[in-house]
Short mmCIF file of C-alpha atoms in Angstrom, two decimals:
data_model
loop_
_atom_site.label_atom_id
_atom_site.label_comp_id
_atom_site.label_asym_id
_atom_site.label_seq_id
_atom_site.Cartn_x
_atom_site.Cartn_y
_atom_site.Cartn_z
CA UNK G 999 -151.28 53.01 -1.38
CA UNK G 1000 -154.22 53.56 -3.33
CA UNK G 1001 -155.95 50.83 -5.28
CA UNK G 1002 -154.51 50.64 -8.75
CA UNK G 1003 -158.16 49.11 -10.10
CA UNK G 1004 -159.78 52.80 -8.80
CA UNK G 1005 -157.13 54.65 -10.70
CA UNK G 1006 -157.26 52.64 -13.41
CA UNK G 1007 -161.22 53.34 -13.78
CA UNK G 1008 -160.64 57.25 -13.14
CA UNK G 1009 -158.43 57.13 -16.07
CA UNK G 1010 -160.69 55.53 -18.08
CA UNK G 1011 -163.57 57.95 -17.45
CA UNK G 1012 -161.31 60.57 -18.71
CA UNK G 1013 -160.78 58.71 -21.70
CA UNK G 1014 -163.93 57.52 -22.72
CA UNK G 1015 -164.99 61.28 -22.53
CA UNK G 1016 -161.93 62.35 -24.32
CA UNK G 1017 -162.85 59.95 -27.23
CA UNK G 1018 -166.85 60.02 -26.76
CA UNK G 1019 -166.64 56.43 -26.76
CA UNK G 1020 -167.54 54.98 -23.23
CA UNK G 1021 -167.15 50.98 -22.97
CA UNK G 1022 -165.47 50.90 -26.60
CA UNK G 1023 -162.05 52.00 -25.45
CA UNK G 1024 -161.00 48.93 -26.33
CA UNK G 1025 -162.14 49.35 -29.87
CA UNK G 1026 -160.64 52.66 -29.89
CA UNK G 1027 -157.08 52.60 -28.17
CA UNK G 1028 -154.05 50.31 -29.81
CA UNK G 1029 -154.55 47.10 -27.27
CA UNK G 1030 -151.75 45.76 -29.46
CA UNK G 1031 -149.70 48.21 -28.50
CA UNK G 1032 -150.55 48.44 -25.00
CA UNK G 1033 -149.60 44.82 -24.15
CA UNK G 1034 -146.41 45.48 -26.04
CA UNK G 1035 -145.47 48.45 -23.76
CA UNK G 1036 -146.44 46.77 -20.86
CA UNK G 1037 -145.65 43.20 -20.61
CA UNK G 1038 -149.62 42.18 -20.23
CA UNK G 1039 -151.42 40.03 -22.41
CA UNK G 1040 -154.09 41.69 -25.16
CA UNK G 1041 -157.22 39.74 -23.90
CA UNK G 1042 -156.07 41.14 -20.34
CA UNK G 1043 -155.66 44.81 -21.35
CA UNK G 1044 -158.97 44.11 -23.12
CA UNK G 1045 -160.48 43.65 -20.21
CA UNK G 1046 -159.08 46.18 -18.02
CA UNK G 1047 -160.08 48.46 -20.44
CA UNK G 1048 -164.05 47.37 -20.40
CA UNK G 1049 -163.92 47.72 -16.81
CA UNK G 1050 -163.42 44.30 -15.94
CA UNK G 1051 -161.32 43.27 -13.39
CA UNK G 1052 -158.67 40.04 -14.15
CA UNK G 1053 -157.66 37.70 -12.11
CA UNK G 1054 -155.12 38.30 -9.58
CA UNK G 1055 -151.29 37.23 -10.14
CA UNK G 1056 -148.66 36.31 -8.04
CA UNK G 1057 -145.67 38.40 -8.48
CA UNK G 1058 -143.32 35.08 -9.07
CA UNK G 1059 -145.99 34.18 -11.64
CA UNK G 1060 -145.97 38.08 -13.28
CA UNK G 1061 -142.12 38.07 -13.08
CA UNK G 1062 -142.02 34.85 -15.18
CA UNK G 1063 -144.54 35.80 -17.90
CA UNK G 1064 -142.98 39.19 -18.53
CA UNK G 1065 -139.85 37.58 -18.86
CA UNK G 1066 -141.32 35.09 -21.45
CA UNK G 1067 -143.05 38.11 -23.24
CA UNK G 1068 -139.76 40.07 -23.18
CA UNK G 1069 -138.42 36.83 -25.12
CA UNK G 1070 -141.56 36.24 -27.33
CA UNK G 1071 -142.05 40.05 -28.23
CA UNK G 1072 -138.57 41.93 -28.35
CA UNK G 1073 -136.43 40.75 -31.27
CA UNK G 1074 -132.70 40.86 -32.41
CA UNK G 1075 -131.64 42.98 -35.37
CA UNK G 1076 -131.61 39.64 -37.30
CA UNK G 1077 -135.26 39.42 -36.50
CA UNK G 1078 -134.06 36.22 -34.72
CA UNK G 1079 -135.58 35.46 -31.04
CA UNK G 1080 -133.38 36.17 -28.35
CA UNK G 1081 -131.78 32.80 -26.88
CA UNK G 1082 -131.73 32.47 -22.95
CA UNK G 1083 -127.72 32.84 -23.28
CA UNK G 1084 -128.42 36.13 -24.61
CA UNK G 1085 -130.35 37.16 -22.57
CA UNK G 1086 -128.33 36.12 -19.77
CA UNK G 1087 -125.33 37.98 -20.72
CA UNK G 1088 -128.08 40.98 -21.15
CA UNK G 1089 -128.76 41.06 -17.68
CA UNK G 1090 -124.98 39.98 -16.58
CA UNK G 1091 -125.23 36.44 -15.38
CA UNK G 1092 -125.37 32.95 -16.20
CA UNK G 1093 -128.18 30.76 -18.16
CA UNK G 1094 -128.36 29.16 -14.81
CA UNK G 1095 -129.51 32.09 -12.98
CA UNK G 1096 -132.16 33.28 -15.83
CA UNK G 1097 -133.30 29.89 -15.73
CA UNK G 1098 -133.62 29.86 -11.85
CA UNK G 1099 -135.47 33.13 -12.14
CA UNK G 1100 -138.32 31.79 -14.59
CA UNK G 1101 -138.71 29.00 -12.21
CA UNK G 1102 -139.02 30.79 -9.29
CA UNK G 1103 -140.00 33.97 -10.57
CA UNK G 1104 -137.75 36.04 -8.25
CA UNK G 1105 -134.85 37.88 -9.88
CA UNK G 1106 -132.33 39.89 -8.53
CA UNK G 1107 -133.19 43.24 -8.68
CA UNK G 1108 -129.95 44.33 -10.61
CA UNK G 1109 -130.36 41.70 -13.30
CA UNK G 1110 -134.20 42.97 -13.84
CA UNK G 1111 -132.58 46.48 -14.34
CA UNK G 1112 -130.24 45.60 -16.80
CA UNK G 1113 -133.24 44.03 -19.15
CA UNK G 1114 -134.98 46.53 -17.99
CA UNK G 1115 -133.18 49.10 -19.82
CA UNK G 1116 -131.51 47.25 -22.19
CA UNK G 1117 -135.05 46.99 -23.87
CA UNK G 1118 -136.20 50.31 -22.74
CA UNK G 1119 -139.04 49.10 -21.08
CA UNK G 1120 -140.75 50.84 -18.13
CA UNK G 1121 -139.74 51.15 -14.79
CA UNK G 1122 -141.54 48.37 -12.47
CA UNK G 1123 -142.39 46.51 -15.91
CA UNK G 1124 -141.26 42.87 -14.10
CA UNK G 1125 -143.30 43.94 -10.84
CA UNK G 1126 -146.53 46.06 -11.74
CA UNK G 1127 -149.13 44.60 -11.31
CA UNK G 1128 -151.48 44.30 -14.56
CA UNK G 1129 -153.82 47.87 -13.62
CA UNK G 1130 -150.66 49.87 -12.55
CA UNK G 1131 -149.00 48.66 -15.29
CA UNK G 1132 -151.66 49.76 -17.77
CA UNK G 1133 -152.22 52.73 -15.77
CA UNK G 1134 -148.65 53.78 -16.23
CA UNK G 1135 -148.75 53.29 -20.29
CA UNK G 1136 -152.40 55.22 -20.63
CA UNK G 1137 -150.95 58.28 -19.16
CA UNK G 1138 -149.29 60.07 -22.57
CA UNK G 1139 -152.05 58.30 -24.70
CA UNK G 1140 -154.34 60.65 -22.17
CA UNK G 1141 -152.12 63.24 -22.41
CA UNK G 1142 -152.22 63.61 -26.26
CA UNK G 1143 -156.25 63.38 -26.04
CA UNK G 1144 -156.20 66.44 -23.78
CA UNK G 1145 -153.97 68.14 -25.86
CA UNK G 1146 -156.07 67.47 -28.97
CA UNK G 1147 -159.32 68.39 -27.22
CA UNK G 1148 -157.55 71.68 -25.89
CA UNK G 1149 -155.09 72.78 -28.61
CA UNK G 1150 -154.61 76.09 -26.53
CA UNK G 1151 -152.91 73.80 -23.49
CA UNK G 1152 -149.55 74.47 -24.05
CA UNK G 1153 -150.50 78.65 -23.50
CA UNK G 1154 -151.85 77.64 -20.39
CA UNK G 1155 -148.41 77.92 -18.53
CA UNK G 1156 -147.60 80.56 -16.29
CA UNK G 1157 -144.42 81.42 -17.79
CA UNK G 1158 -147.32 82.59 -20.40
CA UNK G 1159 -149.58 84.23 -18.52
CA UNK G 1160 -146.49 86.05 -17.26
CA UNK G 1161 -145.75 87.37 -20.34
CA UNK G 1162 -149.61 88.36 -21.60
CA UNK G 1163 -149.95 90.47 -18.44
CA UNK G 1164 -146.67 92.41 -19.57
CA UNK G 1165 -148.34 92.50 -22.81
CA UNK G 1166 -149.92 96.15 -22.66
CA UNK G 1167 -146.33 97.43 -22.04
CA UNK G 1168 -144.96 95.79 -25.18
CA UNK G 1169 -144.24 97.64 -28.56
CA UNK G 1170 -146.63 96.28 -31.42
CA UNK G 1171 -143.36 94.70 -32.71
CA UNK G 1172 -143.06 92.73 -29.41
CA UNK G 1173 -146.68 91.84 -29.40
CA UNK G 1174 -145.96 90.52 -33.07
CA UNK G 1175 -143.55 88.20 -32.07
CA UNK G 1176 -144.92 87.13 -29.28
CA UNK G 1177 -148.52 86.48 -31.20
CA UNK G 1178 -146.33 84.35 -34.02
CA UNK G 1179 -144.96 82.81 -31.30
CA UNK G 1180 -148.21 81.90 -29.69
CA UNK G 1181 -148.93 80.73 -33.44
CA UNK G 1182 -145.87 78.07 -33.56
CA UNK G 1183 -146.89 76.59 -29.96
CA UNK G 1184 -150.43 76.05 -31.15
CA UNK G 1185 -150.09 75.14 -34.35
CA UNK G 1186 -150.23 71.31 -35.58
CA UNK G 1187 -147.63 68.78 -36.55
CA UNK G 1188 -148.20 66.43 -39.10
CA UNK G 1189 -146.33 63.83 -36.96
CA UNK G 1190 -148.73 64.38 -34.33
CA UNK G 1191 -151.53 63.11 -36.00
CA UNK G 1192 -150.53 59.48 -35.82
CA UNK G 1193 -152.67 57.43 -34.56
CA UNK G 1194 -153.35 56.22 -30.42
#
């Protein structure tokens, strides 16, 4: 398995020349919004994002904190924190068991899924480790920085290229619609301009 801190940094190159701001990524990216996806603290993603590496954790001790920031972060529709009875029936067991697993930091795998996707969070978001797990939520942030710095992107597909090399075979009327097409592919969506 390859070392999640060296694909971490890869990514980051990639970034920092997508946004022309090496070392500031922190200053640039939503770090609010990264911990929030991921389960790992703000000062941590900071960090990860400078370059720094953090301290390593334990998985017992990375299975409790999610779980705490699961409880801290993700609200009810009253706006009301989530008690530990709640979340127990969430995940289909007792209080007993939920508090067993934030002593001991080692849930059942089935109970971890049903949190899991009760809160749509990410697949290995009790497990990963703090780089893979920031690794995992940088990929579409990267993804919408390539397509902004390459609004032609989505041509680049060979279904397309199919279709241009039958273009000297096509009626101007074909060519039309395909061009418009082209157009509608390419062209930009206000809601795409939010921010990172």
């Amino acid at each position: 398995m390859r070392d999640a801190h060296a694909s971490l940094a890869e990514l980051r190159e990639r970034l920092e020349d997508l946004t022309g701001q090496p070392g500031r990524l922190a200053e640039v990216l939503d770090v609010a919004g990264l911990s929030y996806r991921t389960g790992v603290p703000g000062e941590t993603v900071a960090a990860l994002l400078a370059g720094r590496r953090v301290p390593e954790t334990g998985l017992g001790d990375r299975v409790r904190q999610r779980l705490d920031f699961v409880r801290e972060t993700r609200r009810r529709p009253d706006g009301k924190r989530y008690s530990l009875d709640e979340l127990a029936k969430i995940a289909g067991t007792s209080r007993q068991w939920l508090s067993e697993w934030r002593r001991s930091g080692l849930p059942s795998l089935e109970h971890a899924d049903r949190l899991r996707r009760h809160f749509d969070l990410p697949a290995g978001f009790f497990t990963a480790d703090e780089a893979e797990a920031l690794h995992a939520a940088l990929q579409p942030v990267l993804k919408e920085l390539e397509a902004k710095a390459d609004p032609l992107a989505p041509l680049r597909t060979p279904g397309f290229y199919r279709l241009a090399r039958r273009a000297p075979h096509l009626s101007p009327r074909k060519l039309q619609a395909l061009a418009e097409w082209a157009e509608m592919i390419t062209e930009k969506n206000p809601a795409d301009e939010d921010g990172l």
